[in-house]
Coordinates of C-alpha atoms in Angstrom, one line a residue:
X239 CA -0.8 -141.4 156.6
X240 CA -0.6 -141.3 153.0
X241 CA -0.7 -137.7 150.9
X242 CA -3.1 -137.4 148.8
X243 CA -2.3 -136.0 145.4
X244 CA -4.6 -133.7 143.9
X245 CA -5.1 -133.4 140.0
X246 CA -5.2 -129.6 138.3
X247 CA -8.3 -128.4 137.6
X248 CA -9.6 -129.0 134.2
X249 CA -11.8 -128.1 131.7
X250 CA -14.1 -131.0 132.4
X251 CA -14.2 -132.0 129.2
X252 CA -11.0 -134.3 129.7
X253 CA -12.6 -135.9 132.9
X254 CA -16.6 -135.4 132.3
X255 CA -17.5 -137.6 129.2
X256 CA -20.5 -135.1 128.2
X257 CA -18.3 -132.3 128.2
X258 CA -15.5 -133.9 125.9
X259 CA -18.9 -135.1 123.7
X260 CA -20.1 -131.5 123.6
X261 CA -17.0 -130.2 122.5
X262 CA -16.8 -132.5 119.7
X263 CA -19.7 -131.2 118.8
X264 CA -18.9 -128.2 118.6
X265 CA -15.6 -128.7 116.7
X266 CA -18.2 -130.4 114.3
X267 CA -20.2 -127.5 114.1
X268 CA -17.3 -125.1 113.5
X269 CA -15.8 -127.1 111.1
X270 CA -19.2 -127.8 109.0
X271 CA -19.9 -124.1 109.5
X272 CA -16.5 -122.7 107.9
X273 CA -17.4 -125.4 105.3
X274 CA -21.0 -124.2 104.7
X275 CA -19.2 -120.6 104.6
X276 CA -16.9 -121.5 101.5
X277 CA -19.3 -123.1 99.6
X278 CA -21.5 -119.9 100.0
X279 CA -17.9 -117.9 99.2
X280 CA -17.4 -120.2 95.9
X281 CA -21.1 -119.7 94.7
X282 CA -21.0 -116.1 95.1
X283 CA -17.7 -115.6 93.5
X284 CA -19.6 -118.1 90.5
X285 CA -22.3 -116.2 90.7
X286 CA -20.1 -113.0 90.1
X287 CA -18.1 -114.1 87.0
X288 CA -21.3 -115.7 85.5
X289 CA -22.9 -112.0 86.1
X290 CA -19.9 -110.3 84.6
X291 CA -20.3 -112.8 81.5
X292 CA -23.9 -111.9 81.0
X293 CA -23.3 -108.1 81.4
X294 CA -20.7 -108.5 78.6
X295 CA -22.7 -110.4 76.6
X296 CA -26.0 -108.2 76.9
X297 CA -23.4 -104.7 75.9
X298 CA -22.3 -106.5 73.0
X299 CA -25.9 -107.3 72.2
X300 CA -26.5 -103.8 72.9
X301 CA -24.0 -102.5 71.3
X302 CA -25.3 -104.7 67.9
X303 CA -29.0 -104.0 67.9
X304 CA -27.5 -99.7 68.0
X305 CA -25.7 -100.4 65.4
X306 CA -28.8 -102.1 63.4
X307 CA -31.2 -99.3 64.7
X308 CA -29.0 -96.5 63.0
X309 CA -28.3 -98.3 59.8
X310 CA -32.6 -98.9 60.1
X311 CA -33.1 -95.6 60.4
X312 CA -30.3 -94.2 58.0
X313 CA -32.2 -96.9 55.5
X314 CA -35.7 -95.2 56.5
X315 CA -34.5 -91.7 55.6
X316 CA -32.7 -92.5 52.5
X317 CA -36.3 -94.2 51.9
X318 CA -38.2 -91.1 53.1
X319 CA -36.4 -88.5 50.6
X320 CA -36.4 -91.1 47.4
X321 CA -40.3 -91.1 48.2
X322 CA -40.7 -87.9 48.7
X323 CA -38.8 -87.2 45.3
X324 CA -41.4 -89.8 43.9
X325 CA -44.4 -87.5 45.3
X326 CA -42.9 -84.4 43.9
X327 CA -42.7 -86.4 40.5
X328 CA -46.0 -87.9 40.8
X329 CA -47.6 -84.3 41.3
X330 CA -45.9 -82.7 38.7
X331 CA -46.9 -85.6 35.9
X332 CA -50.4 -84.9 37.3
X333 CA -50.5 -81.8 36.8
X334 CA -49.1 -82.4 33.7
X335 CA -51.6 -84.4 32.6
X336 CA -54.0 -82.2 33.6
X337 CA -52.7 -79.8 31.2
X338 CA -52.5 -82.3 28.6
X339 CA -56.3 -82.8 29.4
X340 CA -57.6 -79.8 28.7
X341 CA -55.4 -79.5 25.6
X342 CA -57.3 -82.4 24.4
X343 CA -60.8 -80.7 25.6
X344 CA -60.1 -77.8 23.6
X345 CA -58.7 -79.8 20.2
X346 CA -62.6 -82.2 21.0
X347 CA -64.0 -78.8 20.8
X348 CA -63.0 -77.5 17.8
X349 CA -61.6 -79.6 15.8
X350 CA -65.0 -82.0 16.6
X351 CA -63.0 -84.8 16.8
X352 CA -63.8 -87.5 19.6
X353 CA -60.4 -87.6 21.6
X354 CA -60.4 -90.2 25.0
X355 CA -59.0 -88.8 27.5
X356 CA -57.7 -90.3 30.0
X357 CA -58.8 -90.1 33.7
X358 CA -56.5 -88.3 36.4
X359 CA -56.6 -90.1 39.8
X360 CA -57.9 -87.9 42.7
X361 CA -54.4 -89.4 45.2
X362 CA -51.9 -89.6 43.2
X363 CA -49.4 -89.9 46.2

C-alpha cells in the first residue's frame, strides 16, 4: 500500500480561495487605512502651521491697532488740554467783555452819548 503524505496545516487562506480573498482585503484595508491616517497627519500638521501663521499675523495686528490706540489717545489729551486752555481763554475774554460793557453803560450814562454795545453770548464754551 502506498503512504499517504499529509500536507502541514495552513492558514487556509493558501488552500481556501475565500480566505486568501479576505486577506487581501484586508491588506487593502490596512493599507488604505494607514493611507487615510497620513493624509489626516498632513492636514493637521497644515492646519497647525496655517494656525500659527494667523496667530502671528493677528499679534502683529494687535500689536499695530495698540500702537494707534495710544498715539489716539495721546492725540485726544493733547486735544483735551489745548481746549480746555481755549475755555479758560474764552471765559476770561467774556468776562472781559463784560467789564468792557458796563464801562460803556456807564460812559452812555453820563456822557449821554449813544454807545452799541455789543452782545455777550450766554455759552461761550
Amino acid at each position: 500500500m502506498a503512504a499517504s503524505v499529509q500536507r502541514p496545516a495552513s492558514s487556509g487562506s493558501e488552500s481556501d480561495p475565500r480566505n486568501a480573498n479576505i486577506d487581501e482585503r484586508k491588506k487593502k484595508r490596512m493599507l488604505s487605512n494607514r493611507e487615510s491616517a497620513r493624509r489626516s497627519r498632513m492636514k493637521k500638521r497644515k492646519l497647525m502651521e496655517d494656525l500659527g501663521k494667523e496667530v502671528s499675523l493677528l499679534q502683529k495686528e494687535n500689536s499695530r491697532l495698540s500702537k494707534e490706540i495710544n498715539a489716539s489717545t495721546q492725540r485726544y489729551i493733547e486735544m483735551e488740554s489745548a481746549n480746555n486752555l481755549l475755555r479758560a481763554e474764552a471765559m476770561g475774554l467774556t468776562e472781559r467783555l463784560r467789564s468792557l460793557n458796563s464801562v460803556l453803560h456807564i460812559v452812555e450814562e453820563v456822557n449821554g452819548y449813544a454807545v452799541e454795545v455789543p452782545e455777550i453770548p450766554d455759552d461761550p464754551c
